[in-house]
Structure formats: C-alpha cells, structure tokens
CSV table of C-alpha atoms in Angstrom, one decimal:
chain,number,residue,atom,x,y,z
K,1,MET,CA,182.1,-14.5,185.2
K,2,VAL,CA,185.1,-16.7,184.8
K,3,SER,CA,186.2,-19.2,187.4
K,4,GLU,CA,188.4,-22.3,187.4
K,5,THR,CA,187.0,-25.7,188.0
K,6,ALA,CA,188.6,-29.1,188.5
K,7,GLU,CA,188.3,-29.7,184.8
K,8,ASP,CA,189.5,-26.3,183.8
K,9,VAL,CA,193.2,-27.1,183.5
K,10,PRO,CA,195.7,-26.5,180.7
K,11,ASP,CA,194.4,-28.6,177.8
K,12,GLU,CA,196.8,-29.6,175.1
K,13,ASN,CA,193.8,-30.5,172.8
K,14,ILE,CA,192.2,-27.0,172.8
K,15,LYS,CA,193.9,-25.9,169.6
K,16,LYS,CA,193.1,-29.1,167.9
K,17,THR,CA,189.4,-28.9,168.9
K,18,ARG,CA,189.1,-25.2,167.9
K,19,GLU,CA,190.6,-25.8,164.5
K,20,LYS,CA,187.4,-27.8,163.6
K,21,SER,CA,185.3,-24.7,164.0
K,22,VAL,CA,185.3,-21.2,162.5
K,23,ARG,CA,186.3,-18.5,164.9
K,24,TYR,CA,183.4,-17.4,167.2
K,25,PRO,CA,182.8,-15.9,170.6
K,26,ALA,CA,182.6,-18.7,173.2
K,27,ASN,CA,181.6,-16.1,175.8
K,28,ASN,CA,178.8,-13.6,175.3
K,29,LEU,CA,179.3,-9.8,174.9
K,30,LYS,CA,178.3,-9.0,178.6
K,31,ASP,CA,181.0,-11.3,179.9
K,32,SER,CA,183.5,-9.9,177.5
K,33,VAL,CA,182.8,-6.3,178.6
K,34,GLU,CA,183.2,-7.4,182.2
K,35,PHE,CA,186.5,-8.9,181.3
K,36,LEU,CA,187.5,-5.7,179.6
K,37,SER,CA,186.6,-3.8,182.8
K,38,ILE,CA,189.0,-6.1,184.7
K,39,VAL,CA,191.8,-5.5,182.2
K,40,HIS,CA,191.3,-1.7,182.3
K,41,SER,CA,191.2,-1.7,186.2
K,42,ILE,CA,194.7,-3.2,186.2
K,43,GLY,CA,196.4,-1.4,183.4
K,44,GLY,CA,194.2,1.5,182.3
K,45,ARG,CA,194.8,2.2,178.6
K,46,LYS,CA,198.1,0.4,178.8
K,47,ASP,CA,199.0,-3.3,179.1
K,48,ALA,CA,197.7,-5.3,182.0
K,49,PRO,CA,200.1,-8.2,182.8
K,50,ASN,CA,198.5,-11.7,182.3
K,51,GLU,CA,199.6,-12.6,185.9
K,52,SER,CA,197.6,-9.8,187.4
K,53,ILE,CA,194.5,-10.6,185.2
K,54,LEU,CA,194.7,-14.3,186.2
K,55,SER,CA,194.9,-13.3,189.9
K,56,LYS,CA,191.7,-11.2,189.5
K,57,LEU,CA,189.9,-14.1,187.8
K,58,ASN,CA,191.2,-16.7,190.4
K,59,LEU,CA,192.8,-18.7,187.6
K,60,THR,CA,196.2,-20.2,187.6
K,61,SER,CA,197.4,-20.3,184.0
K,62,THR,CA,196.9,-18.6,180.6
K,63,GLU,CA,196.5,-22.1,179.2
K,64,THR,CA,193.2,-22.8,181.0
K,65,LYS,CA,190.1,-23.0,178.8
K,66,SER,CA,188.3,-20.3,180.7
K,67,PHE,CA,191.1,-17.8,180.1
K,68,LYS,CA,191.6,-18.7,176.5
K,69,TYR,CA,187.9,-18.5,175.7
K,70,ILE,CA,187.2,-15.1,177.4
K,71,VAL,CA,190.3,-13.5,175.9
K,72,SER,CA,189.4,-14.8,172.4
K,73,SER,CA,185.8,-13.6,172.8
K,74,ALA,CA,186.7,-10.1,174.0
K,75,GLU,CA,189.2,-9.9,171.1
K,76,ILE,CA,186.6,-11.0,168.5
K,77,PHE,CA,184.2,-8.4,169.8
K,78,GLY,CA,187.0,-5.8,169.3
K,79,LEU,CA,187.3,-4.9,173.0
K,80,ILE,CA,190.8,-5.9,173.8
K,81,GLU,CA,194.1,-6.8,172.1
K,82,LYS,CA,196.9,-9.0,173.1
K,83,THR,CA,200.4,-7.5,173.5
K,84,ASN,CA,203.9,-8.8,174.3
K,85,ASN,CA,203.4,-7.8,177.9
K,86,GLY,CA,199.8,-8.9,178.4
K,87,ILE,CA,196.4,-7.5,177.3
K,88,LYS,CA,195.2,-3.9,176.8
K,89,PRO,CA,191.8,-2.3,175.9
K,90,THR,CA,191.2,-1.2,172.4
K,91,GLU,CA,190.1,2.4,171.8
K,92,ALA,CA,186.5,1.2,171.3
K,93,GLY,CA,186.7,-0.9,174.4
K,94,THR,CA,187.8,2.1,176.5
K,95,LEU,CA,185.0,4.2,175.1
K,96,ILE,CA,182.4,1.6,176.0
K,97,LEU,CA,183.6,1.8,179.6
K,98,TYR,CA,183.8,5.6,179.7
K,99,PRO,CA,181.7,7.0,176.8
K,100,PRO,CA,182.1,10.8,176.6
K,101,GLY,CA,178.7,10.9,174.8
K,102,GLY,CA,176.9,9.1,177.6
K,103,GLU,CA,174.6,6.1,177.4
K,104,GLU,CA,173.5,6.7,173.8
K,105,GLN,CA,177.1,6.5,172.6
K,106,LYS,CA,177.7,3.4,174.7
K,107,ARG,CA,174.6,1.8,173.2
K,108,LYS,CA,175.9,2.4,169.6
K,109,LEU,CA,179.4,1.1,170.6
K,110,LEU,CA,177.9,-2.1,172.0
K,111,ILE,CA,176.0,-2.6,168.8
K,112,ASP,CA,179.2,-2.2,166.8
K,113,ALA,CA,180.9,-4.7,169.1
K,114,PHE,CA,177.9,-7.1,168.5
K,115,ARG,CA,178.4,-6.7,164.7
K,116,ALA,CA,182.2,-7.3,164.9
K,117,PRO,CA,182.3,-11.1,164.8
K,118,SER,CA,182.2,-12.3,161.1
K,119,LEU,CA,179.9,-15.1,162.2
K,120,TYR,CA,177.4,-12.6,163.7
K,121,GLN,CA,177.6,-10.4,160.6
K,122,LYS,CA,176.4,-13.3,158.5
K,123,ILE,CA,173.5,-14.0,160.8
K,124,ILE,CA,172.6,-10.4,160.9
K,125,GLU,CA,172.6,-10.1,157.2
K,126,ARG,CA,170.1,-13.0,156.9
K,127,TYR,CA,167.8,-12.3,159.8
K,128,ASP,CA,167.9,-8.5,160.5
K,129,ASN,CA,164.3,-7.3,161.2
K,130,MET,CA,163.2,-11.0,161.2
K,131,ILE,CA,162.1,-13.4,163.9
K,132,LEU,CA,165.0,-15.7,164.6
K,133,PRO,CA,164.4,-19.4,164.0
K,134,ASN,CA,164.1,-21.6,167.2
K,135,ASN,CA,167.3,-22.9,168.7
K,136,VAL,CA,167.1,-26.3,166.9
K,137,ILE,CA,167.1,-24.6,163.5
K,138,LEU,CA,169.5,-21.9,164.5
K,139,ARG,CA,172.0,-24.5,165.6
K,140,ASN,CA,171.7,-26.1,162.2
K,141,VAL,CA,172.4,-22.7,160.6
K,142,PHE,CA,175.5,-22.2,162.7
K,143,LEU,CA,176.6,-25.7,161.8
K,144,HIS,CA,176.4,-24.8,158.1
K,145,LEU,CA,178.4,-21.6,158.8
K,146,GLY,CA,181.3,-23.7,160.1
K,147,ILE,CA,180.7,-24.1,163.9
K,148,ALA,CA,181.8,-27.5,165.2
K,149,PRO,CA,179.0,-29.7,166.4
K,150,LYS,CA,180.2,-29.8,170.0
K,151,ALA,CA,180.3,-26.0,170.1
K,152,LEU,CA,176.9,-25.4,168.6
K,153,GLU,CA,174.9,-24.9,171.8
K,154,SER,CA,177.4,-22.5,173.4
K,155,ALA,CA,177.8,-20.6,170.2
K,156,VAL,CA,174.1,-20.1,169.8
K,157,ASP,CA,173.6,-19.2,173.4
K,158,ALA,CA,176.4,-16.6,173.3
K,159,PHE,CA,174.8,-15.1,170.2
K,160,ILE,CA,171.4,-14.8,171.8
K,161,GLU,CA,172.8,-13.5,175.1
K,162,SER,CA,175.0,-11.0,173.2
K,163,ALA,CA,172.0,-9.7,171.2
K,164,GLN,CA,170.0,-9.2,174.4
K,165,TYR,CA,172.9,-7.4,176.1
K,166,ALA,CA,173.3,-5.1,173.0
K,167,ASN,CA,169.5,-4.6,173.1
K,168,VAL,CA,169.1,-5.6,169.4
K,169,ILE,CA,166.5,-8.3,169.9
K,170,ASP,CA,162.9,-7.7,170.9
K,171,SER,CA,160.4,-9.6,173.0
K,172,ASN,CA,159.3,-11.5,169.9
K,173,ASN,CA,162.9,-12.8,169.3
K,174,ARG,CA,163.3,-10.5,166.3
K,175,LEU,CA,166.6,-8.9,165.4
K,176,THR,CA,166.2,-5.1,165.4
K,177,LEU,CA,169.4,-3.6,163.9
K,178,SER,CA,167.7,-1.9,161.0
K,179,GLY,CA,168.3,1.8,161.2
K,180,THR,CA,171.1,1.6,163.7
K,181,ASP,CA,174.7,2.7,162.9
K,182,LYS,CA,176.3,0.1,160.6
K,183,SER,CA,179.8,1.4,160.8
K,184,LEU,CA,181.2,-2.1,160.6
K,185,SER,CA,178.9,-3.3,157.8
K,186,ASN,CA,181.4,-2.6,155.0
K,187,GLN,CA,183.7,-5.2,156.6
K,188,SER,CA,181.0,-7.8,156.3
K,189,PRO,CA,181.6,-10.5,153.6
K,190,GLN,CA,178.7,-11.3,151.3
K,191,PRO,CA,177.3,-14.7,152.4
K,192,PRO,CA,176.7,-17.5,149.8
K,193,GLU,CA,173.2,-18.3,148.6
K,194,SER,CA,173.7,-21.9,149.8
K,195,ASP,CA,176.3,-23.9,151.6
K,196,SER,CA,178.0,-27.2,150.5
K,197,LEU,CA,175.0,-29.2,151.6
K,198,GLY,CA,172.6,-27.2,149.5
K,199,VAL,CA,170.8,-25.5,152.4
K,200,ASN,CA,169.5,-22.1,151.3
K,201,LEU,CA,171.0,-20.0,154.0
K,202,LYS,CA,169.4,-16.8,152.7
K,203,SER,CA,166.2,-18.7,153.2
K,204,ASP,CA,162.6,-17.7,152.8
K,205,PHE,CA,161.9,-17.0,156.5
K,206,GLN,CA,159.0,-14.7,156.8
K,207,GLN,CA,160.1,-11.1,157.4
K,208,VAL,CA,158.1,-9.3,160.0
K,209,SER,CA,156.9,-5.8,159.1
K,210,GLU,CA,155.0,-3.2,161.1
K,211,GLU,CA,151.9,-3.8,159.0
K,212,PRO,CA,152.0,-7.3,157.6
K,213,SER,CA,149.9,-8.1,154.5
K,214,GLU,CA,147.2,-10.7,154.6
K,215,SER,CA,149.4,-13.2,152.8
K,216,GLN,CA,152.2,-12.5,155.3
K,217,LYS,CA,149.8,-13.1,158.2
K,218,LYS,CA,149.0,-16.6,156.9
K,219,THR,CA,152.7,-17.6,156.7
K,220,MET,CA,154.6,-15.6,159.3
K,221,ASP,CA,154.0,-18.2,162.0
K,222,PHE,CA,156.2,-20.7,160.1
K,223,HIS,CA,160.0,-21.1,159.5
K,224,LYS,CA,160.4,-21.9,155.7
K,225,PHE,CA,163.5,-23.0,154.0
K,226,GLU,CA,164.6,-25.2,151.1
K,227,LEU,CA,167.4,-27.7,150.5
K,228,ILE,CA,168.8,-29.6,147.5
K,229,THR,CA,168.4,-33.3,147.8
K,230,SER,CA,170.8,-36.0,146.6
K,231,THR,CA,168.7,-36.4,143.5
K,232,GLY,CA,169.2,-32.7,142.6
K,233,LYS,CA,165.6,-31.8,143.3
K,234,LYS,CA,164.5,-29.2,145.8
K,235,ALA,CA,162.8,-30.1,149.1
K,236,TYR,CA,160.7,-27.4,150.8
K,237,VAL,CA,160.3,-27.4,154.5
K,238,GLN,CA,157.8,-25.4,156.6
K,239,ILE,CA,157.9,-25.7,160.4
K,240,PRO,CA,155.6,-23.9,162.8
K,241,ILE,CA,157.3,-21.4,165.1
K,242,GLY,CA,157.3,-22.8,168.6
K,243,CYS,CA,157.2,-26.5,167.8
K,244,LYS,CA,158.8,-28.7,170.4
K,245,LYS,CA,161.7,-31.2,170.2
K,246,ASP,CA,159.2,-34.1,170.3
K,247,ASP,CA,157.5,-32.7,167.1
K,248,LEU,CA,160.9,-32.7,165.3
K,249,GLU,CA,161.5,-36.3,166.5
K,250,LYS,CA,158.2,-37.3,165.0
K,251,LEU,CA,159.1,-35.5,161.7
K,252,LYS,CA,162.4,-37.3,161.7
K,253,LYS,CA,160.8,-40.7,162.0
K,254,ILE,CA,158.4,-39.9,159.1
K,255,LEU,CA,161.3,-38.8,156.9
K,256,ASP,CA,163.3,-41.9,157.9
K,257,ALA,CA,160.4,-44.1,156.9
K,258,MET,CA,159.9,-42.2,153.6
K,259,CYS,CA,163.5,-42.1,152.5
K,260,GLY,CA,164.7,-45.5,153.7
K,261,ASP,CA,168.5,-46.3,153.7
C-alpha cells in the first residue's frame, strides 16, 4: 500500500506544492481503509504512535510524501484523526472495520466515506446517475474545480478507484449513488453554474435513464458542454464517448487553425 522509495524522502517543497491545489485525497479509499486498519491494529480505538505506524509501513519519517499523503487521504475520507500523540480511528472508521450491522452497514459507511471529500461531493452532484466523461474531460473538470495540473492524473485515478471500491460506479462507468443514504449531503456546498473560465460545470451531459427516450438515444453517446469565449459568445462542444487522444489532438489542430493567435 505505502512504501518508501529513493525519492520518497522529507520534502520541504510539499507544503508549497499542495497550496496550489484544493484539498483532495491523493490515495484512494481502499488504500485509506487499509491504512486505517494498520492504525487500529496498533492502538485500537485510542491513539497509535506515529513511530509505530511508520515501522509498520517501512517508512522512516512523518515528513515523507507517502506518509503525508496517506494520512491526509484517510483524514479527508473521515476515517482517522490526528492527535497530539499520533493518529486514531474515528467512530465511523472503527465501524467500517467492525460493522455491528454486517456487510450492508459497511457498504453504507463506505459510501458515506466516499461522499466525504468536498471535491467528490461536487462531482457527485453533477454526475450522479450519469456516465462519467472520459479521463481527458474529467481531468479538465478537476482542473476547474481547483486541482493543480500536476496532481490531475492522480486525483482522477483516486476518484475512480474510490468509486469502484465503494461500489458506486457500474460497468458503464456511471455513478450510481441515487437512492443510497445521503447522510453527508447536507454538508455539500452548492456548486457554481460556471467557473472563472466560463466552463459550464453543471453541463449538459446526457443523463442515462432506465428507459431512455428516442431523443436521448440519439445524443447519449456524446459528452456535451458549453463555454463562454473571449468574445462573450457561447461555444458548444459535443464529443463522442470513447474518442481517443489522437482524435482530440486532431480537434485541437483544427481549433488552432480556426482561431489563430
């Protein structure tokens, strides 16, 4: 789960780099639950000393990037909390490890944990019961939500992997949280209609229903969104689901030729 490499040493620039991005889980939910299990195995419901946790992880310092990222991720998911003496599980974290209500309770708790990050709440609000855009578009959405460019790939990967672990994404890559317990939904901030660059983050992505209408069938194979250009006029973009990076490169060349400098 977490291991130290030659490059994984105390980094004085971590704080400066992280300040460029909104707070997000760098590690996925599965890794965070595994880290929670290690913390609980050391201290139970009480504090686990950092030195003991580092020993279990084969790390040497709390300043290594691996340790900082996994602690931050588990904390964002609401699984652990830092104390003066180390780290201890939250009540929700302990219940995930030992759910008195069995697997059904654990499933609901994992969904709550998946909903906990404010970044994930915004994505859920926009795409619940909808097919997620491909990774190229999804990275662009994360960028407009405040994720630093260098962190986009890991942030998107962690989101998808966390959704898979919480079992809230189906084989068609559609979020499936509708009808689940939304106990954390009241904490979710209302997202803006558009960001500072004019990208419509609510978007017009086609929602997938159990029985799509004829008009839906004609458009549901496309990602559709709009943005405000520098002239103040709207540009409408429609991209087929499943298009490749080469396709996007061709589109970029066409746009470059159309728009000029």
